[in-house]
mmCIF file of C-alpha atoms in Angstrom:
data_model
loop_
_atom_site.group_PDB
_atom_site.id
_atom_site.type_symbol
_atom_site.label_atom_id
_atom_site.label_comp_id
_atom_site.label_asym_id
_atom_site.label_seq_id
_atom_site.Cartn_x
_atom_site.Cartn_y
_atom_site.Cartn_z
ATOM 1 C CA MET V 6 0.015 0.113 -0.023
ATOM 2 C CA LYS V 7 1.560 3.345 -0.984
ATOM 3 C CA ILE V 8 1.648 6.201 1.310
ATOM 4 C CA ILE V 9 1.666 10.039 0.701
ATOM 5 C CA THR V 10 1.245 12.967 2.888
ATOM 6 C CA LYS V 11 -1.891 15.094 2.812
ATOM 7 C CA ASN V 12 0.216 18.100 0.908
ATOM 8 C CA THR V 13 1.194 15.622 -1.806
ATOM 9 C CA ALA V 14 -2.347 14.463 -2.381
ATOM 10 C CA ARG V 15 -3.705 17.975 -2.461
ATOM 11 C CA SER V 16 -1.031 19.065 -4.967
ATOM 12 C CA PHE V 17 -2.260 15.924 -7.091
ATOM 13 C CA ILE V 18 -5.583 16.592 -6.804
ATOM 14 C CA LEU V 19 -5.225 20.312 -7.760
ATOM 15 C CA ASP V 20 -3.127 19.276 -11.059
ATOM 16 C CA HIS V 21 -5.928 17.327 -12.094
ATOM 17 C CA GLN V 22 -8.821 19.443 -11.127
ATOM 18 C CA LEU V 23 -7.129 23.129 -12.106
ATOM 19 C CA PRO V 24 -5.269 22.532 -15.178
ATOM 20 C CA SER V 25 -3.790 25.747 -16.129
ATOM 21 C CA SER V 26 -2.710 25.897 -19.915
ATOM 22 C CA LYS V 27 -6.021 25.405 -21.459
ATOM 23 C CA LYS V 28 -7.505 28.265 -23.599
ATOM 24 C CA GLY V 29 -10.326 28.941 -26.274
ATOM 25 C CA LYS V 30 -13.039 26.734 -27.380
ATOM 26 C CA LYS V 31 -10.768 23.784 -27.618
ATOM 27 C CA GLY V 32 -9.647 24.242 -24.258
ATOM 28 C CA THR V 33 -12.876 24.609 -22.842
ATOM 29 C CA LEU V 34 -13.637 20.799 -24.214
ATOM 30 C CA GLU V 35 -10.604 19.563 -23.099
ATOM 31 C CA VAL V 36 -11.465 20.756 -19.542
ATOM 32 C CA ILE V 37 -14.817 19.274 -19.854
ATOM 33 C CA GLU V 38 -13.437 15.855 -21.016
ATOM 34 C CA GLN V 39 -10.904 15.945 -18.266
ATOM 35 C CA LEU V 40 -13.450 16.734 -15.475
ATOM 36 C CA GLY V 41 -16.154 14.288 -17.043
ATOM 37 C CA TYR V 42 -18.836 16.646 -16.835
ATOM 38 C CA VAL V 43 -19.814 20.392 -15.674
ATOM 39 C CA GLN V 44 -22.741 20.788 -13.905
ATOM 40 C CA ILE V 45 -25.609 23.166 -15.068
ATOM 41 C CA ASP V 46 -27.200 25.296 -12.524
ATOM 42 C CA THR V 47 -30.050 27.927 -12.848
ATOM 43 C CA ILE V 48 -29.107 30.044 -9.987
ATOM 44 C CA SER V 49 -28.089 33.332 -11.511
ATOM 45 C CA VAL V 50 -26.902 35.837 -8.468
ATOM 46 C CA ILE V 51 -23.546 35.830 -10.437
ATOM 47 C CA GLN V 52 -22.780 33.913 -13.792
ATOM 48 C CA ARG V 53 -24.164 30.719 -13.959
ATOM 49 C CA ALA V 54 -22.313 27.651 -12.339
ATOM 50 C CA HIS V 55 -21.373 25.949 -15.714
ATOM 51 C CA HIS V 56 -19.757 29.066 -17.129
ATOM 52 C CA HIS V 57 -17.990 29.931 -13.919
ATOM 53 C CA VAL V 58 -16.416 26.333 -13.316
ATOM 54 C CA LEU V 59 -14.897 26.763 -16.810
ATOM 55 C CA TRP V 60 -14.129 30.492 -16.326
ATOM 56 C CA THR V 61 -12.082 29.138 -13.438
ATOM 57 C CA ARG V 62 -10.283 26.766 -15.622
ATOM 58 C CA VAL V 63 -9.964 28.328 -19.371
ATOM 59 C CA PRO V 64 -8.353 32.040 -18.867
ATOM 60 C CA ASN V 65 -10.081 33.510 -21.846
ATOM 61 C CA TYR V 66 -13.308 31.500 -21.649
ATOM 62 C CA GLN V 67 -16.234 33.068 -23.365
ATOM 63 C CA LYS V 68 -19.782 32.130 -22.867
ATOM 64 C CA GLU V 69 -20.299 31.240 -26.442
ATOM 65 C CA PHE V 70 -17.772 28.670 -26.564
ATOM 66 C CA LEU V 71 -20.306 26.101 -24.709
ATOM 67 C CA GLN V 72 -22.970 26.772 -27.214
ATOM 68 C CA THR V 73 -20.792 26.396 -30.271
ATOM 69 C CA LEU V 74 -19.475 23.039 -28.584
ATOM 70 C CA ALA V 75 -22.918 21.803 -27.978
ATOM 71 C CA GLU V 76 -24.887 22.862 -30.984
ATOM 72 C CA LYS V 77 -22.439 23.282 -33.881
ATOM 73 C CA ASP V 78 -19.562 21.101 -33.081
ATOM 74 C CA LYS V 79 -21.547 18.519 -31.164
ATOM 75 C CA THR V 80 -18.780 17.440 -28.953
ATOM 76 C CA ILE V 81 -20.612 18.026 -25.543
ATOM 77 C CA TYR V 82 -24.195 17.190 -24.787
ATOM 78 C CA ASP V 83 -26.798 18.076 -22.187
ATOM 79 C CA TYR V 84 -27.565 15.155 -19.601
ATOM 80 C CA TRP V 85 -27.531 14.054 -16.380
ATOM 81 C CA ALA V 86 -24.422 13.325 -14.110
ATOM 82 C CA HIS V 87 -25.393 13.593 -10.546
ATOM 83 C CA ALA V 88 -27.229 16.682 -11.671
ATOM 84 C CA ALA V 89 -27.960 18.416 -15.007
ATOM 85 C CA SER V 90 -24.521 18.868 -16.583
ATOM 86 C CA PHE V 91 -22.573 19.153 -19.915
ATOM 87 C CA LEU V 92 -20.772 15.977 -20.666
ATOM 88 C CA PRO V 93 -18.269 15.010 -23.372
ATOM 89 C CA MET V 94 -19.731 13.721 -26.592
ATOM 90 C CA ARG V 95 -16.931 10.970 -26.816
ATOM 91 C CA ASP V 96 -18.791 9.309 -23.569
ATOM 92 C CA TYR V 97 -22.347 9.655 -25.092
ATOM 93 C CA ARG V 98 -22.977 5.808 -25.143
ATOM 94 C CA PHE V 99 -22.452 5.442 -21.592
ATOM 95 C CA SER V 100 -25.353 7.743 -21.039
ATOM 96 C CA LEU V 101 -27.472 5.141 -22.831
ATOM 97 C CA TYR V 102 -27.418 2.621 -19.825
ATOM 98 C CA ARG V 103 -28.624 5.383 -17.386
ATOM 99 C CA LYS V 104 -31.448 6.182 -19.910
ATOM 100 C CA TRP V 105 -32.417 2.567 -20.244
ATOM 101 C CA GLU V 106 -32.660 2.357 -16.505
ATOM 102 C CA LYS V 107 -34.879 5.586 -16.359
ATOM 103 C CA ALA V 108 -37.006 4.074 -18.996
ATOM 104 C CA GLN V 109 -37.311 0.556 -17.013
ATOM 105 C CA LYS V 110 -37.942 1.786 -13.618
ATOM 106 C CA ASP V 111 -37.229 5.092 -12.464
ATOM 107 C CA LYS V 112 -39.895 7.965 -12.401
ATOM 108 C CA HIS V 113 -37.353 10.635 -11.405
ATOM 109 C CA TRP V 114 -39.477 12.867 -9.171
ATOM 110 C CA TYR V 115 -42.876 12.606 -10.739
ATOM 111 C CA GLN V 116 -45.016 9.402 -11.852
ATOM 112 C CA LYS V 117 -44.895 8.726 -15.599
ATOM 113 C CA ASN V 118 -48.061 9.659 -17.638
ATOM 114 C CA PRO V 119 -47.802 7.350 -20.871
ATOM 115 C CA LYS V 120 -50.650 9.211 -22.564
ATOM 116 C CA ASN V 121 -48.865 12.533 -21.958
ATOM 117 C CA MET V 122 -45.738 11.393 -23.069
ATOM 118 C CA ALA V 123 -46.844 9.797 -26.359
ATOM 119 C CA TYR V 124 -48.668 13.009 -27.124
ATOM 120 C CA VAL V 125 -45.567 15.142 -26.741
ATOM 121 C CA PHE V 126 -43.628 12.524 -28.468
ATOM 122 C CA ASP V 127 -45.760 12.565 -31.500
ATOM 123 C CA GLN V 128 -45.667 16.447 -31.825
ATOM 124 C CA PHE V 129 -41.767 16.144 -32.219
ATOM 125 C CA LYS V 130 -42.313 13.316 -34.515
ATOM 126 C CA GLU V 131 -44.305 15.704 -36.767
ATOM 127 C CA ARG V 132 -42.984 19.076 -36.158
ATOM 128 C CA GLY V 133 -39.294 18.690 -35.529
ATOM 129 C CA PRO V 134 -37.117 20.356 -33.016
ATOM 130 C CA LEU V 135 -39.424 22.362 -30.239
ATOM 131 C CA MET V 136 -39.159 24.207 -27.007
ATOM 132 C CA SER V 137 -41.702 23.502 -24.082
ATOM 133 C CA LYS V 138 -43.693 26.655 -25.117
ATOM 134 C CA ASP V 139 -43.885 25.678 -28.771
ATOM 135 C CA LEU V 140 -46.059 22.374 -27.821
ATOM 136 C CA ASN V 141 -49.447 22.588 -28.485
ATOM 137 C CA LYS V 142 -51.091 22.003 -25.194
ATOM 138 C CA GLY V 143 -54.310 19.662 -26.159
ATOM 139 C CA THR V 144 -55.579 17.663 -23.198
ATOM 140 C CA PHE V 145 -53.418 16.678 -20.819
ATOM 141 C CA VAL V 146 -53.973 14.178 -18.077
ATOM 142 C CA LYS V 147 -53.269 16.021 -14.909
ATOM 143 C CA ASN V 148 -50.659 14.188 -12.692
ATOM 144 C CA GLN V 149 -50.834 14.116 -9.065
ATOM 145 C CA GLY V 150 -47.587 15.971 -7.511
ATOM 146 C CA TRP V 151 -46.195 18.822 -6.948
ATOM 147 C CA GLY V 152 -44.106 21.406 -9.055
ATOM 148 C CA LEU V 153 -44.036 21.095 -13.241
ATOM 149 C CA PRO V 154 -46.988 21.323 -14.978
ATOM 150 C CA PRO V 155 -48.056 17.987 -17.129
ATOM 151 C CA ILE V 156 -46.557 18.998 -20.163
ATOM 152 C CA LYS V 157 -43.184 19.638 -18.526
ATOM 153 C CA GLN V 158 -43.308 16.342 -16.626
ATOM 154 C CA ALA V 159 -43.840 14.522 -19.810
ATOM 155 C CA LEU V 160 -40.672 16.516 -21.431
ATOM 156 C CA MET V 161 -38.739 15.393 -18.589
ATOM 157 C CA HIS V 162 -39.447 12.050 -18.638
ATOM 158 C CA LEU V 163 -38.991 11.671 -22.354
ATOM 159 C CA PHE V 164 -35.538 13.396 -21.952
ATOM 160 C CA MET V 165 -34.448 11.322 -18.937
ATOM 161 C CA ASP V 166 -35.426 8.007 -20.768
ATOM 162 C CA GLY V 167 -33.343 9.314 -23.900
ATOM 163 C CA ARG V 168 -36.336 9.595 -26.517
ATOM 164 C CA ILE V 169 -35.640 13.267 -26.824
ATOM 165 C CA MET V 170 -32.570 15.242 -26.282
ATOM 166 C CA ILE V 171 -31.563 18.925 -25.813
ATOM 167 C CA VAL V 172 -30.210 19.946 -28.969
ATOM 168 C CA GLY V 173 -29.859 23.848 -28.274
ATOM 169 C CA ARG V 174 -30.984 26.645 -26.160
ATOM 170 C CA LYS V 175 -32.232 30.385 -26.543
ATOM 171 C CA GLY V 176 -31.268 32.094 -23.342
ATOM 172 C CA PHE V 177 -31.938 29.205 -20.965
ATOM 173 C CA GLN V 178 -34.756 27.856 -22.571
ATOM 174 C CA LYS V 179 -34.195 24.308 -23.903
ATOM 175 C CA ILE V 180 -34.779 23.034 -27.489
ATOM 176 C CA TYR V 181 -35.384 19.337 -27.852
ATOM 177 C CA ASP V 182 -35.428 16.814 -30.966
ATOM 178 C CA PHE V 183 -34.934 13.009 -31.294
ATOM 179 C CA PRO V 184 -31.441 11.919 -30.949
ATOM 180 C CA GLU V 185 -31.279 10.351 -34.259
ATOM 181 C CA ARG V 186 -31.860 13.663 -35.889
ATOM 182 C CA PHE V 187 -29.145 15.541 -33.993
ATOM 183 C CA LEU V 188 -26.360 13.214 -33.236
ATOM 184 C CA PRO V 189 -23.293 13.407 -35.554
ATOM 185 C CA PRO V 190 -23.218 9.900 -37.599
ATOM 186 C CA GLU V 191 -19.634 9.129 -35.800
ATOM 187 C CA VAL V 192 -21.041 8.744 -32.328
ATOM 188 C CA ASN V 193 -20.930 5.285 -30.715
ATOM 189 C CA THR V 194 -24.571 4.402 -29.836
ATOM 190 C CA GLU V 195 -24.049 1.112 -28.962
ATOM 191 C CA MET V 196 -25.494 0.235 -25.437
ATOM 192 C CA PRO V 197 -22.940 -0.786 -22.874
ATOM 193 C CA ALA V 198 -23.168 -3.652 -20.451
ATOM 194 C CA ARG V 199 -23.471 -2.583 -16.854
ATOM 195 C CA SER V 200 -20.172 -3.656 -16.115
ATOM 196 C CA GLU V 201 -18.847 -1.490 -19.006
ATOM 197 C CA TYR V 202 -20.950 1.583 -17.522
ATOM 198 C CA MET V 203 -19.656 1.040 -14.094
ATOM 199 C CA GLU V 204 -15.921 0.919 -15.371
ATOM 200 C CA HIS V 205 -16.383 3.853 -17.243
ATOM 201 C CA ILE V 206 -17.893 5.822 -13.889
ATOM 202 C CA VAL V 207 -14.856 4.625 -12.077
ATOM 203 C CA ARG V 208 -12.167 5.492 -14.624
ATOM 204 C CA ARG V 209 -14.035 8.585 -15.238
ATOM 205 C CA ASP V 210 -13.883 9.954 -11.638
ATOM 206 C CA ILE V 211 -10.437 8.715 -10.951
ATOM 207 C CA GLY V 212 -9.182 10.281 -13.870
ATOM 208 C CA ALA V 213 -11.167 13.584 -12.921
ATOM 209 C CA HIS V 214 -9.860 13.893 -9.408
ATOM 210 C CA GLY V 215 -6.635 12.253 -9.349
ATOM 211 C CA LEU V 216 -7.288 10.304 -6.091
ATOM 212 C CA ILE V 217 -10.465 9.158 -4.713
ATOM 213 C CA THR V 218 -12.241 6.579 -2.463
ATOM 214 C CA ASN V 219 -14.537 4.094 -3.359
ATOM 215 C CA LYS V 220 -17.517 5.720 -1.649
ATOM 216 C CA SER V 221 -16.907 9.114 -3.474
ATOM 217 C CA ILE V 222 -17.000 7.539 -6.956
ATOM 218 C CA GLY V 223 -20.249 8.047 -8.845
ATOM 219 C CA HIS V 224 -21.441 10.690 -6.684
ATOM 220 C CA LEU V 225 -25.144 10.419 -5.876
ATOM 221 C CA LEU V 226 -25.631 7.605 -8.411
ATOM 222 C CA LYS V 227 -27.225 4.552 -7.637
ATOM 223 C CA ILE V 228 -24.255 2.187 -7.743
ATOM 224 C CA SER V 229 -23.261 0.036 -4.553
ATOM 225 C CA ILE V 230 -20.023 -0.140 -2.999
ATOM 226 C CA LYS V 231 -19.523 -3.805 -3.664
ATOM 227 C CA GLU V 232 -20.054 -3.114 -7.609
ATOM 228 C CA LYS V 233 -17.553 -0.412 -7.606
ATOM 229 C CA GLN V 234 -15.128 -2.442 -5.539
ATOM 230 C CA THR V 235 -15.044 -5.082 -8.057
ATOM 231 C CA ILE V 236 -14.083 -2.958 -10.639
ATOM 232 C CA LEU V 237 -11.217 -1.107 -8.492
ATOM 233 C CA ASP V 238 -9.824 -4.777 -7.476
ATOM 234 C CA LYS V 239 -9.507 -5.774 -11.222
ATOM 235 C CA LEU V 240 -7.768 -2.376 -12.093
ATOM 236 C CA VAL V 241 -5.492 -2.863 -9.049
ATOM 237 C CA LYS V 242 -4.716 -6.477 -10.128
ATOM 238 C CA THR V 243 -3.746 -5.529 -13.837
ATOM 239 C CA GLY V 244 -1.628 -2.540 -12.210
ATOM 240 C CA GLU V 245 -3.573 0.323 -13.898
ATOM 241 C CA LEU V 246 -4.528 1.520 -10.393
ATOM 242 C CA THR V 247 -2.597 1.942 -7.101
ATOM 243 C CA PRO V 248 -4.348 1.661 -3.718
ATOM 244 C CA LEU V 249 -2.890 4.167 -1.549
ATOM 245 C CA THR V 250 -3.436 6.189 1.948
ATOM 246 C CA ILE V 251 -2.761 9.347 3.239
ATOM 247 C CA LYS V 252 -0.810 10.242 6.410
ATOM 248 C CA GLY V 253 -3.502 11.604 9.063
ATOM 249 C CA ILE V 254 -6.151 10.075 7.423
ATOM 250 C CA ALA V 255 -7.158 6.770 9.032
ATOM 251 C CA ALA V 256 -8.978 3.575 7.603
ATOM 252 C CA ASN V 257 -9.766 5.214 3.951
ATOM 253 C CA THR V 258 -8.151 3.691 0.751
ATOM 254 C CA TYR V 259 -7.718 5.818 -2.094
ATOM 255 C CA TYR V 260 -6.989 4.670 -5.747
ATOM 256 C CA ALA V 261 -4.900 6.699 -8.389
ATOM 257 C CA PHE V 262 -3.870 5.711 -12.000
ATOM 258 C CA THR V 263 -0.502 4.141 -11.353
ATOM 259 C CA ASP V 264 1.172 5.877 -14.031
ATOM 260 C CA LYS V 265 0.073 9.259 -12.695
ATOM 261 C CA ILE V 266 0.890 8.455 -8.896
ATOM 262 C CA ASP V 267 4.227 6.795 -9.601
ATOM 263 C CA HIS V 268 7.196 8.998 -8.878
ATOM 264 C CA TYR V 269 4.756 12.255 -8.820
ATOM 265 C CA THR V 270 6.441 15.148 -7.183
ATOM 266 C CA PRO V 271 4.508 18.321 -6.314
ATOM 267 C CA LYS V 272 5.324 21.112 -8.939
ATOM 268 C CA LYS V 273 6.812 24.298 -7.523
ATOM 269 C CA THR V 274 4.649 26.936 -8.883
ATOM 270 C CA THR V 275 3.460 30.297 -7.936
ATOM 271 C CA LYS V 276 0.443 30.480 -5.613
ATOM 272 C CA LYS V 277 -2.874 30.923 -7.426
ATOM 273 C CA LEU V 278 -6.061 32.365 -6.195
ATOM 274 C CA HIS V 279 -9.400 31.024 -7.188
ATOM 275 C CA ILE V 280 -12.824 32.039 -6.239
ATOM 276 C CA LEU V 281 -14.820 29.001 -6.856
ATOM 277 C CA SER V 282 -18.404 28.177 -7.569
ATOM 278 C CA PRO V 283 -20.395 26.251 -5.143
ATOM 279 C CA PHE V 284 -20.933 23.573 -7.900
ATOM 280 C CA ASP V 285 -17.239 23.075 -9.077
ATOM 281 C CA ASN V 286 -16.094 19.915 -9.465
ATOM 282 C CA LEU V 287 -13.421 20.486 -6.858
ATOM 283 C CA VAL V 288 -15.802 21.318 -4.014
ATOM 284 C CA ILE V 289 -18.991 18.915 -4.738
ATOM 285 C CA LEU V 290 -18.009 16.257 -2.624
ATOM 286 C CA ARG V 291 -18.023 18.180 0.346
ATOM 287 C CA LYS V 292 -16.713 15.553 2.940
ATOM 288 C CA ARG V 293 -13.849 14.813 0.906
ATOM 289 C CA VAL V 294 -12.852 18.455 0.993
ATOM 290 C CA LYS V 295 -13.170 18.757 4.701
ATOM 291 C CA GLN V 296 -11.070 15.311 4.834
ATOM 292 C CA LEU V 297 -8.439 16.206 2.316
ATOM 293 C CA PHE V 298 -8.637 20.076 2.426
ATOM 294 C CA ASP V 299 -9.733 20.856 6.173
ATOM 295 C CA PHE V 300 -12.255 22.958 5.043
ATOM 296 C CA SER V 301 -15.906 22.676 6.005
ATOM 297 C CA TYR V 302 -18.164 24.240 3.234
ATOM 298 C CA LEU V 303 -22.194 24.639 3.192
ATOM 299 C CA LEU V 304 -23.810 26.242 0.530
ATOM 300 C CA GLU V 305 -26.300 28.341 2.507
ATOM 301 C CA CYS V 306 -28.931 29.184 -0.207
ATOM 302 C CA TYR V 307 -30.493 25.979 0.999
ATOM 303 C CA VAL V 308 -31.031 27.040 4.712
ATOM 304 C CA THR V 309 -32.693 29.665 6.099
ATOM 305 C CA GLU V 310 -31.530 33.053 6.690
ATOM 306 C CA LYS V 311 -31.512 32.758 10.347
ATOM 307 C CA LYS V 312 -29.094 29.819 10.139
ATOM 308 C CA ARG V 313 -26.843 31.386 7.586
ATOM 309 C CA LYS V 314 -23.055 32.268 8.797
ATOM 310 C CA VAL V 315 -21.691 33.668 5.426
ATOM 311 C CA GLY V 316 -24.224 34.349 3.151
ATOM 312 C CA TYR V 317 -27.208 33.037 0.376
ATOM 313 C CA PHE V 318 -24.365 32.397 -2.207
ATOM 314 C CA SER V 319 -20.873 32.075 -0.599
ATOM 315 C CA LEU V 320 -18.173 31.085 -2.909
ATOM 316 C CA PRO V 321 -14.857 29.248 -1.628
ATOM 317 C CA ILE V 322 -11.536 30.975 -1.795
ATOM 318 C CA LEU V 323 -8.751 28.783 -2.910
ATOM 319 C CA TYR V 324 -5.232 30.139 -2.275
ATOM 320 C CA GLY V 325 -2.499 27.762 -3.341
ATOM 321 C CA LYS V 326 -3.260 24.479 -1.675
ATOM 322 C CA ASN V 327 -5.257 25.752 0.772
ATOM 323 C CA PHE V 328 -9.114 27.127 1.252
ATOM 324 C CA VAL V 329 -8.538 30.451 2.940
ATOM 325 C CA GLY V 330 -12.256 31.824 2.977
ATOM 326 C CA GLN V 331 -15.528 32.436 1.539
ATOM 327 C CA VAL V 332 -17.071 35.375 -0.390
ATOM 328 C CA ASP V 333 -20.723 36.123 -0.599
ATOM 329 C CA LEU V 334 -21.259 37.939 -3.892
ATOM 330 C CA LYS V 335 -24.150 39.147 -5.908
ATOM 331 C CA ALA V 336 -23.876 40.907 -9.474
ATOM 332 C CA ASP V 337 -26.460 43.693 -10.062
ATOM 333 C CA ARG V 338 -26.695 43.618 -13.748
ATOM 334 C CA LYS V 339 -28.653 46.944 -13.892
ATOM 335 C CA THR V 340 -26.209 49.025 -11.937
ATOM 336 C CA LYS V 341 -23.336 46.965 -13.071
ATOM 337 C CA ILE V 342 -21.931 46.751 -9.379
ATOM 338 C CA LEU V 343 -20.521 43.568 -8.050
ATOM 339 C CA TRP V 344 -21.579 43.730 -4.540
ATOM 340 C CA VAL V 345 -19.357 41.956 -1.780
ATOM 341 C CA LYS V 346 -22.313 40.926 0.676
ATOM 342 C CA ASN V 347 -19.908 39.236 3.177
ATOM 343 C CA LEU V 348 -16.241 38.001 3.379
ATOM 344 C CA VAL V 349 -15.220 35.488 5.939
ATOM 345 C CA TRP V 350 -11.682 34.173 6.299
ATOM 346 C CA GLU V 351 -10.814 30.876 7.526
ATOM 347 C CA ASP V 352 -9.368 30.585 11.189
ATOM 348 C CA SER V 353 -6.314 28.912 9.750
ATOM 349 C CA LEU V 354 -5.252 32.062 7.836
ATOM 350 C CA GLU V 355 -3.385 33.795 10.279
ATOM 351 C CA ASN V 356 -2.806 37.045 8.163
ATOM 352 C CA PRO V 357 -5.604 37.864 5.704
ATOM 353 C CA ALA V 358 -3.635 40.754 4.793
ATOM 354 C CA SER V 359 -1.025 38.387 2.939
ATOM 355 C CA VAL V 360 -4.000 37.387 0.376
ATOM 356 C CA TYR V 361 -5.363 40.761 -0.277
ATOM 357 C CA GLU V 362 -3.366 41.707 -3.436
ATOM 358 C CA PRO V 363 -4.298 38.255 -5.157
ATOM 359 C CA PHE V 364 -7.820 38.397 -3.893
ATOM 360 C CA LEU V 365 -8.422 41.804 -5.399
ATOM 361 C CA LYS V 366 -7.018 40.765 -8.637
ATOM 362 C CA LYS V 367 -9.178 37.963 -8.915
ATOM 363 C CA LEU V 368 -12.064 39.807 -7.678
ATOM 364 C CA ASN V 369 -11.760 42.521 -10.337
ATOM 365 C CA ALA V 370 -11.311 39.693 -13.145
ATOM 366 C CA PHE V 371 -14.651 38.236 -11.448
ATOM 367 C CA MET V 372 -16.199 41.498 -11.860
ATOM 368 C CA VAL V 373 -15.437 41.887 -15.696
ATOM 369 C CA PHE V 374 -16.752 38.166 -16.033
ATOM 370 C CA ASN V 375 -20.035 38.876 -14.457
ATOM 371 C CA GLY V 376 -20.454 42.331 -16.796
ATOM 372 C CA CYS V 377 -19.982 44.628 -13.792
ATOM 373 C CA GLU V 378 -17.843 47.766 -13.810
ATOM 374 C CA VAL V 379 -17.354 48.466 -10.102
ATOM 375 C CA ILE V 380 -16.990 46.503 -6.816
ATOM 376 C CA LYS V 381 -18.897 47.776 -3.760
ATOM 377 C CA SER V 382 -18.885 46.340 -0.262
ATOM 378 C CA GLU V 383 -21.343 45.705 2.438
ATOM 379 C CA SER V 384 -18.852 43.574 4.299
ATOM 380 C CA PRO V 385 -16.525 45.273 7.266
ATOM 381 C CA THR V 386 -14.046 42.353 6.569
ATOM 382 C CA PHE V 387 -13.409 43.819 3.228
ATOM 383 C CA ALA V 388 -10.633 46.152 4.469
ATOM 384 C CA PRO V 389 -8.800 47.240 1.280
ATOM 385 C CA LEU V 390 -12.188 48.559 -0.819
ATOM 386 C CA ALA V 391 -12.120 52.247 -0.781
ATOM 387 C CA LYS V 392 -15.115 54.424 -0.135
ATOM 388 C CA ASP V 393 -15.736 55.333 -3.943
ATOM 389 C CA GLY V 394 -15.936 51.479 -4.675
ATOM 390 C CA SER V 395 -12.701 51.211 -5.959
ATOM 391 C CA PRO V 396 -10.173 48.528 -4.837
#
């Protein structure tokens, strides 16, 4: 069993999660392929999560890159990872197993209504690509349940079952059509066996995170520990994977690709500061972040205001190999002001002034990324902000 230090583990993970040399549309695709997926989120207090995650990793990132990759190049597609996400088209066939499962037994929040689904399906057959607002409402059987109206429930089930797919967006409105009318002819559409699907998930997550435990592989997917361990043991036996432990973290076996971890030495690089999305792939596994980076993080938009300690949409601040704080930001697009609602430094950061310069530099870049022109603060801990609103 290989043993590494927590410092080495952090470097190894960050080398996998935060590549520094990717640029342009090509770099954007490479990042999505490396991460395995990028989560899509509807919250728009600041730029949406999928753009934020990519901006963090692609220095010259533009929102148009995603639309071009999805709709013109067709090198990424929109489906479900552990949540709605953009995924690499090269991995498309592995989504077919998940879709088959959904078609066979999963209701995905709402009870399926076959009549409504058939009605919507026939409209796509007759009319081609459509948004939900384009569908003739007809006579829908009302479902019991909460949330989405029947027509959108039918769309959701057809989408999750793989009978339709998202082929584009207008703003944030989805455009759907049949996969066979949209997919490039070279895309592999052969249904994988469950064992193939399982191995794909294992390889994807180890490749994306660098090192990971059995429990963390396939976040929120319905995959048993035993199934994953069978794949892990097989890859260890062939020598592709190396099991390892981390000093100071008891009773946990991590796995890494042997050719990546053998003879690995952390690079000596200048510390970089990142303001991360709450849905960033690096921090989405909260318990893992706590264990490996000693950082406790909770997205507080999901708790009542009285229980919030940082703010509605607090963003983790990573400096070098350490999480040093959280900042609650809000972009007011009408006034073009980026508001610092709150700024909280970690207790482990003995001298916050030591990170002011890189933090301000990143905050200014983040301001531009969010279409704002000035930064203003409501936070007393944001000492370097002048009264006129300029850093």
